[in-house]
Short mmCIF file of C-alpha atoms in Angstrom, two decimals:
data_model
loop_
_atom_site.label_atom_id
_atom_site.label_comp_id
_atom_site.label_asym_id
_atom_site.label_seq_id
_atom_site.Cartn_x
_atom_site.Cartn_y
_atom_site.Cartn_z
CA UNK A 273 8.17 40.11 1.40
CA UNK A 274 9.57 37.19 -0.51
CA UNK A 275 11.20 37.47 -3.90
CA UNK A 276 11.23 35.06 -6.79
CA UNK A 277 14.49 35.31 -8.73
CA UNK A 278 14.97 33.43 -11.97
CA UNK A 279 18.46 32.53 -13.10
CA UNK A 280 18.30 32.31 -16.86
CA UNK A 281 20.39 32.71 -20.01
CA UNK A 282 18.90 31.20 -23.12
CA UNK A 283 22.14 29.49 -24.06
CA UNK A 284 23.19 26.30 -22.31
CA UNK A 285 26.43 25.69 -20.49
CA UNK A 286 27.02 29.27 -19.43
CA UNK A 287 26.69 28.54 -15.71
CA UNK A 288 23.04 28.89 -14.76
CA UNK A 289 22.96 25.98 -12.34
CA UNK A 290 26.34 26.85 -10.82
CA UNK A 291 25.13 30.42 -10.38
CA UNK A 292 21.77 29.34 -8.93
CA UNK A 293 23.53 27.18 -6.36
CA UNK A 294 26.08 29.88 -5.55
CA UNK A 295 23.48 32.65 -5.25
CA UNK A 296 21.17 30.44 -3.20
CA UNK A 297 23.97 29.53 -0.84
CA UNK A 298 25.14 33.14 -0.69
CA UNK A 299 21.68 34.39 0.26
CA UNK A 300 21.39 31.70 2.92
CA UNK A 301 24.81 32.62 4.34
CA UNK A 302 23.58 36.17 4.69
CA UNK A 303 20.73 34.86 6.84
CA UNK A 304 17.92 34.88 4.28
CA UNK A 305 15.72 31.82 4.19
CA UNK A 306 16.25 30.58 0.65
CA UNK A 307 15.05 27.79 -1.59
CA UNK A 308 16.54 26.89 -4.97
CA UNK A 309 14.20 25.17 -7.44
CA UNK A 310 15.38 23.10 -10.40
CA UNK A 311 13.18 23.81 -13.45
CA UNK A 312 15.28 21.66 -15.77
CA UNK A 313 12.86 18.74 -15.76
CA UNK A 314 14.43 15.63 -17.26
CA UNK A 315 18.00 16.96 -16.97
CA UNK A 316 18.28 17.20 -13.22
CA UNK A 317 21.58 18.78 -12.17
CA UNK A 318 20.99 21.23 -9.37
CA UNK A 319 20.85 18.51 -6.71
CA UNK A 320 24.31 17.30 -7.75
CA UNK A 321 25.83 20.78 -7.82
CA UNK A 322 24.40 21.33 -4.36
CA UNK A 323 25.47 17.92 -3.10
CA UNK A 324 22.09 16.50 -2.15
CA UNK A 325 21.48 14.05 -5.00
CA UNK A 326 21.43 11.06 -2.69
CA UNK A 327 18.69 12.52 -0.55
CA UNK A 328 16.07 13.06 -3.26
CA UNK A 329 12.86 11.16 -2.52
CA UNK A 330 10.09 13.35 -3.92
CA UNK A 331 10.52 16.13 -6.45
CA UNK A 332 8.99 19.30 -7.88
CA UNK A 333 6.88 17.35 -10.38
CA UNK A 334 5.51 15.09 -7.63
CA UNK A 335 4.40 18.22 -5.79
CA UNK A 336 2.85 19.79 -8.90
CA UNK A 337 0.90 16.60 -9.57
CA UNK A 338 -0.18 16.27 -5.98
CA UNK A 339 1.69 13.02 -5.33
CA UNK A 340 3.71 14.57 -2.52
CA UNK A 341 3.53 17.51 -0.17
CA UNK A 342 5.94 20.37 -0.62
CA UNK A 343 7.47 19.64 2.80
CA UNK A 344 8.30 16.11 1.67
CA UNK A 345 10.09 17.25 -1.45
CA UNK A 346 12.12 20.10 0.04
CA UNK A 347 15.66 19.07 0.97
CA UNK A 348 17.36 21.00 3.73
CA UNK A 349 21.01 21.72 3.12
CA UNK A 350 23.39 20.08 5.60
CA UNK A 351 25.84 22.99 5.65
CA UNK A 352 23.56 26.00 5.73
CA UNK A 353 20.61 26.30 8.07
CA UNK A 354 18.64 28.60 5.75
CA UNK A 355 19.19 26.80 2.47
CA UNK A 356 16.71 24.42 0.85
CA UNK A 357 16.61 22.66 -2.49
CA UNK A 358 13.56 21.61 -4.47
CA UNK A 359 14.93 19.06 -6.94
CA UNK A 360 13.22 18.15 -10.16
CA UNK A 361 12.40 14.88 -11.84
CA UNK A 362 14.92 13.12 -14.06
CA UNK A 363 12.38 10.76 -15.59
CA UNK A 364 9.76 13.25 -16.73
CA UNK A 365 9.95 16.06 -19.28
CA UNK A 366 9.02 19.74 -19.41
CA UNK A 367 5.40 18.97 -20.28
CA UNK A 368 4.93 17.88 -16.69
CA UNK A 369 5.20 21.55 -15.71
CA UNK A 370 1.91 23.43 -15.68
CA UNK A 371 1.32 27.13 -15.22
CA UNK A 372 -1.15 26.54 -12.40
CA UNK A 373 1.05 23.92 -10.77
CA UNK A 374 4.09 26.19 -10.79
CA UNK A 375 2.03 29.08 -9.41
CA UNK A 376 0.66 26.92 -6.61
CA UNK A 377 4.10 25.72 -5.55
CA UNK A 378 5.62 29.21 -5.75
CA UNK A 379 2.76 30.71 -3.74
CA UNK A 380 3.27 28.12 -1.06
CA UNK A 381 7.02 28.76 -1.02
CA UNK A 382 6.49 32.53 -0.84
CA UNK A 383 4.84 32.06 2.55
CA UNK A 384 7.89 30.46 4.04
CA UNK A 385 10.96 31.73 2.22
CA UNK A 386 12.61 35.12 1.74
CA UNK A 387 14.15 34.21 -1.59
CA UNK A 388 13.04 31.66 -4.16
CA UNK A 389 15.74 31.06 -6.76
CA UNK A 390 14.48 29.39 -9.95
CA UNK A 391 17.19 27.60 -11.91
CA UNK A 392 15.96 27.84 -15.49
CA UNK A 393 16.74 25.28 -18.17
CA UNK A 394 18.46 26.46 -21.34
CA UNK A 395 16.32 27.48 -24.27
CA UNK A 396 13.20 29.60 -24.44
CA UNK A 397 10.60 26.85 -24.45
CA UNK A 398 8.16 25.67 -21.83
CA UNK A 399 10.63 24.97 -19.01
CA UNK A 400 12.47 28.27 -19.40
CA UNK A 401 9.21 30.14 -19.90
CA UNK A 402 7.62 28.79 -16.73
CA UNK A 403 10.83 29.36 -14.75
CA UNK A 404 10.70 33.07 -15.57
CA UNK A 405 6.93 33.52 -15.71
CA UNK A 406 6.30 34.33 -12.04
CA UNK A 407 9.67 35.98 -11.37
CA UNK A 408 10.08 39.34 -9.65
CA UNK A 409 13.72 39.61 -10.63
CA UNK A 410 16.01 37.94 -13.11
CA UNK A 411 19.69 37.16 -13.09
CA UNK A 412 20.76 36.82 -16.72
CA UNK A 413 23.87 34.64 -16.89
CA UNK A 414 26.06 35.48 -19.87
CA UNK A 415 29.50 34.45 -21.08
CA UNK A 416 31.59 37.08 -22.82
CA UNK A 417 31.05 35.70 -26.31
CA UNK A 418 28.65 36.71 -29.09
CA UNK A 419 26.25 33.77 -29.18
CA UNK A 420 25.72 33.85 -25.43
CA UNK A 421 25.14 37.62 -25.52
CA UNK A 422 22.63 37.34 -28.34
CA UNK A 423 20.72 34.57 -26.55
CA UNK A 424 20.67 36.65 -23.38
CA UNK A 425 19.30 39.55 -25.39
CA UNK A 426 16.50 37.30 -26.62
CA UNK A 427 15.75 36.21 -23.07
CA UNK A 428 15.62 39.85 -21.97
CA UNK A 429 13.01 40.45 -24.66
CA UNK A 430 10.95 37.56 -23.27
CA UNK A 431 11.32 38.85 -19.71
CA UNK A 432 9.85 42.13 -20.94
CA UNK A 433 6.86 40.50 -22.59
CA UNK A 434 6.17 36.93 -21.52
CA UNK A 435 6.07 37.15 -17.74
CA UNK A 436 3.20 37.60 -15.31
CA UNK A 437 4.52 41.05 -14.37
CA UNK A 438 4.83 42.18 -17.99
CA UNK A 439 1.38 40.83 -18.82
CA UNK A 440 -0.18 42.96 -16.09
CA UNK A 441 0.29 45.78 -18.55
CA UNK A 442 0.66 48.47 -15.88
CA UNK A 443 4.28 49.11 -16.70
CA UNK A 444 5.68 46.72 -14.13
CA UNK A 445 8.55 44.60 -15.31
CA UNK A 446 10.89 41.91 -14.12
CA UNK A 447 14.04 43.59 -12.83
CA UNK A 448 16.84 42.00 -14.85
CA UNK A 449 20.52 42.16 -14.00
CA UNK A 450 23.54 40.76 -15.76
CA UNK A 451 25.88 38.18 -14.28
CA UNK A 452 28.91 37.85 -16.51
CA UNK A 453 30.47 34.44 -15.92
CA UNK A 454 33.62 32.66 -17.07
CA UNK A 455 35.28 36.01 -17.56
CA UNK A 456 39.01 36.02 -18.25
CA UNK A 457 40.64 39.41 -17.84
CA UNK A 458 43.68 38.57 -19.94
CA UNK A 459 41.80 37.07 -22.85
CA UNK A 460 39.38 39.97 -22.81
CA UNK A 461 42.30 42.44 -22.85
CA UNK A 462 43.79 40.54 -25.81
CA UNK A 463 40.54 40.79 -27.70
CA UNK A 464 39.90 37.03 -27.63
CA UNK A 465 36.83 37.60 -25.49
CA UNK A 466 34.31 40.39 -25.45
CA UNK A 467 34.95 43.11 -22.92
CA UNK A 468 32.57 43.90 -20.08
CA UNK A 469 31.76 47.20 -21.79
CA UNK A 470 30.87 45.48 -25.08
CA UNK A 471 28.46 43.12 -23.36
CA UNK A 472 26.87 45.90 -21.33
CA UNK A 473 26.49 48.06 -24.41
CA UNK A 474 24.51 45.36 -26.18
CA UNK A 475 22.39 44.15 -23.28
CA UNK A 476 21.82 47.55 -21.65
CA UNK A 477 20.97 46.20 -18.18
CA UNK A 478 22.68 46.76 -14.80
CA UNK A 479 25.69 44.59 -14.01
CA UNK A 480 25.22 42.34 -11.00
CA UNK A 481 28.65 40.80 -11.02
CA UNK A 482 31.61 39.47 -12.94
CA UNK A 483 32.61 35.90 -12.13
CA UNK A 484 36.16 35.13 -13.19
CA UNK A 485 36.94 31.89 -15.01
CA UNK A 486 38.31 29.73 -12.24
CA UNK A 487 39.31 26.14 -11.68
CA UNK A 488 37.58 26.30 -8.32
CA UNK A 489 34.17 26.34 -10.07
CA UNK A 490 34.58 22.91 -11.65
CA UNK A 491 36.11 21.54 -8.46
CA UNK A 492 33.20 22.83 -6.39
CA UNK A 493 30.69 21.35 -8.85
CA UNK A 494 32.33 17.95 -8.68
CA UNK A 495 32.32 18.08 -4.91
CA UNK A 496 28.70 19.17 -4.79
CA UNK A 497 29.53 22.39 -2.98
CA UNK A 498 28.14 25.74 -4.08
CA UNK A 499 31.18 27.72 -5.13
CA UNK A 500 30.25 30.66 -2.94
CA UNK A 501 31.06 28.48 0.10
CA UNK A 502 34.68 28.44 -1.08
CA UNK A 503 35.76 31.71 0.46
CA UNK A 504 39.28 31.47 -0.83
CA UNK A 505 38.47 31.25 -4.53
CA UNK A 506 38.06 34.42 -6.60
CA UNK A 507 34.87 32.98 -8.13
CA UNK A 508 33.40 32.35 -4.67
CA UNK A 509 34.19 35.88 -3.59
CA UNK A 510 32.77 37.30 -6.81
CA UNK A 511 29.53 35.39 -6.21
CA UNK A 512 29.31 36.71 -2.65
CA UNK A 513 29.77 40.26 -3.98
CA UNK A 514 27.03 39.62 -6.54
CA UNK A 515 24.70 38.33 -3.82
CA UNK A 516 25.41 41.47 -1.80
CA UNK A 517 24.39 43.60 -4.78
CA UNK A 518 21.34 41.43 -5.36
CA UNK A 519 20.04 42.28 -1.87
CA UNK A 520 20.69 45.95 -2.52
CA UNK A 521 24.15 46.65 -1.12
CA UNK A 522 26.60 48.93 -2.85
CA UNK A 523 29.71 46.85 -3.52
CA UNK A 524 32.49 48.00 -5.77
CA UNK A 525 32.83 45.96 -8.96
CA UNK A 526 36.07 44.02 -9.06
CA UNK A 527 37.04 41.69 -11.85
CA UNK A 528 39.18 39.50 -9.65
CA UNK A 529 38.04 40.10 -6.10
CA UNK A 530 40.51 39.00 -3.52
CA UNK A 531 43.44 39.20 -5.86
CA UNK A 532 46.04 41.07 -3.89
CA UNK A 533 47.86 43.86 -5.55
CA UNK A 534 51.06 42.24 -6.54
CA UNK A 535 54.30 43.64 -5.15
CA UNK A 536 56.94 45.22 -7.28
CA UNK A 537 59.01 42.06 -7.60
CA UNK A 538 56.01 39.88 -8.23
CA UNK A 539 54.90 42.19 -10.99
CA UNK A 540 58.39 42.05 -12.48
CA UNK A 541 58.39 38.28 -12.27
CA UNK A 542 54.87 38.09 -13.64
CA UNK A 543 55.92 40.10 -16.61
CA UNK A 544 59.00 38.07 -17.45
CA UNK A 545 57.33 34.75 -16.86
CA UNK B 113 6.10 48.67 -26.46
CA UNK B 114 4.53 46.08 -28.62
CA UNK B 115 5.20 42.64 -27.39
CA UNK B 116 7.00 40.26 -29.65
CA UNK B 117 3.89 38.21 -30.24
CA UNK B 118 1.44 40.91 -31.21
CA UNK B 119 4.03 42.60 -33.38
CA UNK B 120 4.71 39.34 -35.15
CA UNK B 121 1.02 38.90 -35.83
CA UNK B 122 0.78 42.38 -37.28
CA UNK B 123 3.67 41.60 -39.55
CA UNK B 124 2.08 38.41 -40.78
CA UNK B 125 -0.98 40.27 -42.01
CA UNK B 126 0.93 43.40 -42.97
CA UNK B 127 -2.22 45.52 -43.35
CA UNK B 128 -5.84 44.92 -42.38
CA UNK B 129 -7.10 46.10 -45.78
CA UNK B 130 -6.03 47.72 -48.98
CA UNK B 131 -8.16 49.66 -51.43
CA UNK B 132 -7.27 49.37 -55.06
CA UNK B 133 -9.03 50.22 -58.32
CA UNK B 134 -9.84 47.12 -60.32
CA UNK B 135 -11.31 46.48 -63.76
CA UNK B 136 -13.52 43.48 -64.25
CA UNK B 137 -14.88 41.95 -67.38
CA UNK B 138 -18.63 41.55 -67.36
CA UNK B 139 -21.25 40.90 -69.99
CA UNK B 140 -24.10 43.24 -70.71
CA UNK B 141 -27.56 41.91 -71.51
CA UNK B 142 -29.54 44.30 -73.67
CA UNK B 143 -33.25 44.10 -73.10
CA UNK B 144 -35.45 45.25 -75.92
CA UNK B 145 -38.72 44.90 -74.16
CA UNK B 146 -40.28 43.24 -71.19
CA UNK B 147 -38.77 39.96 -70.02
CA UNK B 148 -41.63 37.82 -71.17
CA UNK B 149 -41.78 34.21 -72.34
CA UNK B 150 -40.34 35.04 -75.76
CA UNK B 151 -37.41 36.69 -74.10
CA UNK B 152 -36.64 33.69 -71.94
CA UNK B 153 -36.99 31.29 -74.87
CA UNK B 154 -34.56 33.39 -76.89
CA UNK B 155 -32.20 33.51 -73.92
CA UNK B 156 -32.37 29.73 -73.45
CA UNK B 157 -31.59 29.27 -77.14
CA UNK B 158 -28.64 31.62 -76.93
CA UNK B 159 -27.27 29.98 -73.81
CA UNK B 160 -27.65 26.52 -75.33
CA UNK B 161 -25.48 27.52 -78.28
CA UNK B 162 -22.52 27.85 -76.00
CA UNK B 163 -23.23 25.82 -72.90
CA UNK B 164 -21.01 26.65 -69.90
CA UNK B 165 -19.62 29.68 -71.69
CA UNK B 166 -21.67 32.15 -69.67
CA UNK B 167 -21.70 30.10 -66.49
CA UNK B 168 -21.43 32.40 -63.48
CA UNK B 169 -20.43 35.30 -65.71
CA UNK B 170 -20.85 38.69 -64.06
CA UNK B 171 -23.73 40.37 -65.84
CA UNK B 172 -25.27 43.83 -66.10
CA UNK B 173 -28.73 44.37 -67.46
CA UNK B 174 -28.79 47.18 -69.98
CA UNK B 175 -32.11 48.95 -69.85
CA UNK B 176 -31.57 51.53 -72.55
CA UNK B 177 -34.17 50.00 -74.79
CA UNK B 178 -36.49 48.84 -72.04
CA UNK B 179 -37.75 52.11 -70.65
CA UNK B 180 -40.96 50.56 -69.38
CA UNK B 181 -39.25 48.13 -67.04
CA UNK B 182 -39.18 50.17 -63.86
CA UNK B 183 -40.74 48.09 -61.10
CA UNK B 184 -38.56 46.47 -58.51
CA UNK B 185 -40.71 43.38 -58.58
CA UNK B 186 -40.11 42.80 -62.25
CA UNK B 187 -36.42 43.36 -61.88
CA UNK B 188 -36.30 40.92 -58.99
CA UNK B 189 -38.11 38.34 -61.02
CA UNK B 190 -35.74 38.87 -63.95
CA UNK B 191 -32.71 38.67 -61.68
CA UNK B 192 -33.93 35.44 -60.12
CA UNK B 193 -34.57 33.91 -63.52
CA UNK B 194 -31.15 34.92 -64.81
CA UNK B 195 -29.42 33.65 -61.69
CA UNK B 196 -31.26 30.37 -62.03
CA UNK B 197 -29.54 30.11 -65.43
CA UNK B 198 -26.19 30.65 -63.75
CA UNK B 199 -25.78 34.27 -64.76
CA UNK B 200 -24.41 36.39 -61.94
CA UNK B 201 -26.46 39.54 -62.21
CA UNK B 202 -25.09 42.41 -60.14
CA UNK B 203 -26.41 45.61 -61.67
CA UNK B 204 -28.14 47.62 -64.33
CA UNK B 205 -26.86 50.26 -66.69
CA UNK B 206 -28.31 53.03 -68.81
CA UNK B 207 -31.39 53.13 -66.64
CA UNK B 208 -33.70 56.05 -65.96
CA UNK B 209 -33.77 57.45 -62.42
CA UNK B 210 -36.92 55.42 -61.78
CA UNK B 211 -35.19 52.27 -62.98
CA UNK B 212 -32.19 53.03 -60.80
CA UNK B 213 -34.48 53.26 -57.75
CA UNK B 214 -36.18 50.02 -58.70
CA UNK B 215 -32.78 48.38 -59.16
CA UNK B 216 -31.64 49.53 -55.74
CA UNK B 217 -34.79 48.04 -54.25
CA UNK B 218 -34.09 44.81 -56.07
CA UNK B 219 -30.58 44.72 -54.60
CA UNK B 220 -28.82 45.68 -57.84
CA UNK B 221 -26.38 48.48 -58.33
CA UNK B 222 -26.95 51.11 -60.98
CA UNK B 223 -23.96 51.83 -63.18
CA UNK B 224 -23.74 55.20 -64.81
CA UNK B 225 -23.17 55.69 -68.48
CA UNK B 226 -24.99 54.53 -71.54
CA UNK B 227 -22.32 53.83 -74.02
CA UNK B 228 -23.07 51.45 -76.80
CA UNK B 229 -21.66 48.07 -75.97
CA UNK B 230 -20.09 46.75 -79.11
CA UNK B 231 -19.68 43.02 -78.83
CA UNK B 232 -15.95 42.99 -79.50
CA UNK B 233 -15.50 45.66 -76.88
CA UNK B 234 -17.44 43.89 -74.21
CA UNK B 235 -14.38 43.03 -72.29
CA UNK B 236 -13.27 46.66 -72.17
CA UNK B 237 -16.57 48.27 -71.45
CA UNK B 238 -18.75 45.77 -69.71
CA UNK B 239 -19.08 46.90 -66.19
CA UNK B 240 -16.76 49.64 -65.27
CA UNK B 241 -15.38 49.27 -61.80
CA UNK B 242 -17.66 50.51 -59.12
CA UNK B 243 -16.17 53.84 -58.20
CA UNK B 244 -14.35 52.98 -54.99
CA UNK B 245 -15.09 55.09 -51.97
CA UNK B 246 -12.25 57.54 -51.59
CA UNK B 247 -9.79 55.97 -49.15
CA UNK B 248 -10.18 57.36 -45.68
CA UNK B 249 -7.45 59.91 -45.11
CA UNK B 250 -4.65 58.08 -43.32
CA UNK B 251 -3.79 59.46 -39.97
CA UNK B 252 -0.09 59.15 -39.44
CA UNK B 253 0.46 56.71 -36.63
CA UNK B 254 4.06 56.92 -35.62
CA UNK B 255 5.35 54.39 -33.15
CA UNK B 256 7.81 55.32 -30.45
CA UNK B 257 9.82 52.65 -28.63
CA UNK B 258 11.68 53.81 -25.54
CA UNK B 259 13.66 50.69 -24.75
CA UNK B 260 16.11 48.51 -26.64
CA UNK B 261 14.58 46.21 -29.26
CA UNK B 262 15.88 42.80 -28.23
CA UNK B 263 16.96 39.87 -30.33
CA UNK B 264 13.92 37.95 -31.59
CA UNK B 265 11.55 40.89 -31.23
CA UNK B 266 9.75 42.50 -34.14
CA UNK B 267 8.42 46.03 -33.98
CA UNK B 268 6.15 47.20 -36.76
CA UNK B 269 4.90 50.73 -37.38
CA UNK B 270 2.29 49.90 -39.99
CA UNK B 271 1.04 53.42 -40.64
CA UNK B 272 3.94 55.75 -40.11
CA UNK B 273 7.41 56.26 -38.80
CA UNK B 274 9.13 54.11 -36.24
CA UNK B 275 11.30 55.82 -33.67
CA UNK B 276 13.49 53.71 -31.41
CA UNK B 277 15.18 55.46 -28.52
CA UNK B 278 17.74 52.77 -27.86
CA UNK B 279 19.55 50.12 -29.80
CA UNK B 280 18.20 47.41 -32.08
CA UNK B 281 19.91 44.14 -31.26
CA UNK B 282 21.24 41.54 -33.60
CA UNK B 283 18.36 39.21 -34.42
CA UNK B 284 15.74 41.92 -33.91
CA UNK B 285 13.58 43.39 -36.66
CA UNK B 286 12.22 46.93 -37.00
CA UNK B 287 9.71 47.56 -39.78
CA UNK B 288 7.84 50.69 -40.76
CA UNK B 289 5.55 51.90 -43.52
CA UNK B 290 7.39 55.20 -43.24
CA UNK B 291 10.85 56.15 -42.01
CA UNK B 292 12.84 54.45 -39.28
CA UNK B 293 14.81 56.51 -36.77
CA UNK B 294 17.12 54.74 -34.38
CA UNK B 295 18.77 56.73 -31.61
CA UNK B 296 21.23 54.00 -30.87
CA UNK B 297 23.08 51.24 -32.65
CA UNK B 298 21.32 49.27 -35.36
CA UNK B 299 22.57 45.69 -35.24
CA UNK B 300 19.44 43.92 -36.46
CA UNK B 301 17.27 44.27 -39.54
CA UNK B 302 15.55 47.50 -40.55
CA UNK B 303 12.88 47.62 -43.26
CA UNK B 304 11.46 51.05 -44.11
CA UNK B 305 8.73 51.89 -46.61
CA UNK B 306 7.40 48.35 -46.58
CA UNK B 307 4.22 49.35 -48.37
CA UNK B 308 6.23 50.56 -51.30
CA UNK B 309 7.17 54.06 -50.21
CA UNK B 310 10.44 54.60 -52.06
CA UNK B 311 10.99 57.95 -50.35
CA UNK B 312 11.26 56.31 -46.92
CA UNK B 313 14.60 56.51 -45.15
CA UNK B 314 16.43 54.86 -42.32
CA UNK B 315 18.39 56.98 -39.87
CA UNK B 316 20.62 55.63 -37.15
CA UNK B 317 23.36 56.72 -34.79
CA UNK B 318 25.52 53.71 -35.46
CA UNK B 319 25.15 51.25 -38.29
CA UNK B 320 25.95 47.59 -37.82
CA UNK B 321 22.86 46.21 -39.50
CA UNK B 322 22.23 42.65 -40.61
CA UNK B 323 19.91 43.91 -43.32
CA UNK B 324 18.68 47.25 -44.62
CA UNK B 325 15.65 47.54 -46.88
CA UNK B 326 13.62 50.35 -48.35
CA UNK B 327 10.49 49.59 -50.34
CA UNK B 328 11.66 46.04 -50.82
CA UNK B 329 15.16 46.84 -52.08
CA UNK B 330 17.64 45.47 -49.62
CA UNK B 331 21.29 45.04 -48.79
CA UNK B 332 22.69 42.62 -46.25
CA UNK B 333 25.66 43.30 -44.00
CA UNK B 334 27.80 41.13 -46.25
CA UNK B 335 27.50 43.49 -49.21
CA UNK B 336 27.57 46.77 -47.36
CA UNK B 337 31.27 47.17 -48.06
CA UNK B 338 34.12 48.20 -45.82
CA UNK B 339 33.95 51.87 -46.80
CA UNK B 340 30.34 52.25 -45.70
CA UNK B 341 29.95 55.02 -43.13
CA UNK B 342 29.10 53.57 -39.74
CA UNK B 343 28.30 56.57 -37.57
CA UNK B 344 25.32 58.94 -37.92
CA UNK B 345 24.05 57.62 -41.22
CA UNK B 346 20.97 57.78 -43.35
CA UNK B 347 19.91 55.15 -45.83
CA UNK B 348 17.77 56.11 -48.80
CA UNK B 349 16.90 54.99 -52.30
CA UNK B 350 18.44 56.62 -55.29
CA UNK B 351 16.66 55.09 -58.23
CA UNK B 352 17.20 51.37 -57.73
CA UNK B 353 20.23 51.78 -55.51
CA UNK B 354 20.19 51.71 -51.75
CA UNK B 355 22.58 54.44 -50.65
CA UNK B 356 24.16 54.81 -47.25
CA UNK B 357 25.43 58.27 -46.44
CA UNK B 358 27.01 59.92 -43.48
CA UNK B 359 24.93 62.67 -41.92
CA UNK B 360 28.01 64.55 -40.83
#
């Protein structure tokens, strides 16, 4: 039974594409056959984050318009056997997306893949709407700051009303979970950033994971490597934990996974530094 | 739960209908006999004195002095003739029961009463408003929402109280004709008594509202003041003042 997961946020720049790539790669590493689709028509980024931008021949829009077959547009990842990317068009805009076209492509992908990760564009217009419309689950990417939280709240309202599941009217709903990204423990403790509890109190959805602010994220993006492949970085580990929870495992929530408990002297030094 | 879209549409129209008493000015045409040729000549002469003055004026035919005029056919003919002269006939007054039946057949309403219509009082007497059907007793229709009201959503209880079991987010709007109860934190906008009910109240567990309004009187978060109670509060109107009180 395949699952369509939309990665969405409302606000731009919070880490949707990074998270889509990391979650897609994480699912593939766990042995699930996964495809990541870029819904940000006209502002194509996913292919770069996933390091396959030089292999794009056909794209999502070509498939929707019948100019290419799905098999021709899908790009197989070179590092992970189970990972595929469906890039989007840089020259077209969101109007090229149609409800029927998206449904047709997703139905075809459902036959072959275990997980279909839809990387939503920012905003709540056509592109974002169609990215979430056929979703079974949603990963709502939020930064710990007020405007991001409010936009995520808006998106949660849309997930409850403007999706195929919600429109069925039989009480079914898209299962939404929160992915808190760019989280900085120290700044949150100082009150410069919202705390995890504050965000959860407002959004009132289950927490999928906390991704610490990390230099490794930008580095991975520039290299075109999903950050979850970087097993040494705290962000990569946090994404792998989140992926584990996404597939239903019970994993303890850690703000900085992998950070060793510092020894007595280190703590002393850390304090004086 | 109402979806954002349908709720927004309800808000736009506010209410499918309203019933209000209304007084109209109409002119009364006193007949003193049968509407024969003489009558129409006299009418033409009168209308020509002040052309346009009576154009499309609502008009009642007073039959007090025309007891013999009781056939629907005659009334229909008269109505047609008057309408041809741009007089908007809609009823009769001071008619006998037989005339009332004839009027009904002719598609006219029969107004009760037979008071003398002094010319200078035309505007006050004229046609009294058709007694409106008593408004159907309103069934209270309270609306219960069992999930958080998200930013950008509008929930509208147009005929009763609104109960939200959960929080109302910043950027969300909860509106009710009656009271609003929020078992959670109110961060958005709450408008109670929107149809003018000044006795409506807003209750919430925690107050962090962008805007509070009762029967159109509102306060925004900016002028709530630092000493406003924030936990377990009720908001109500005291005269023209929106008061926020702790329930503790």
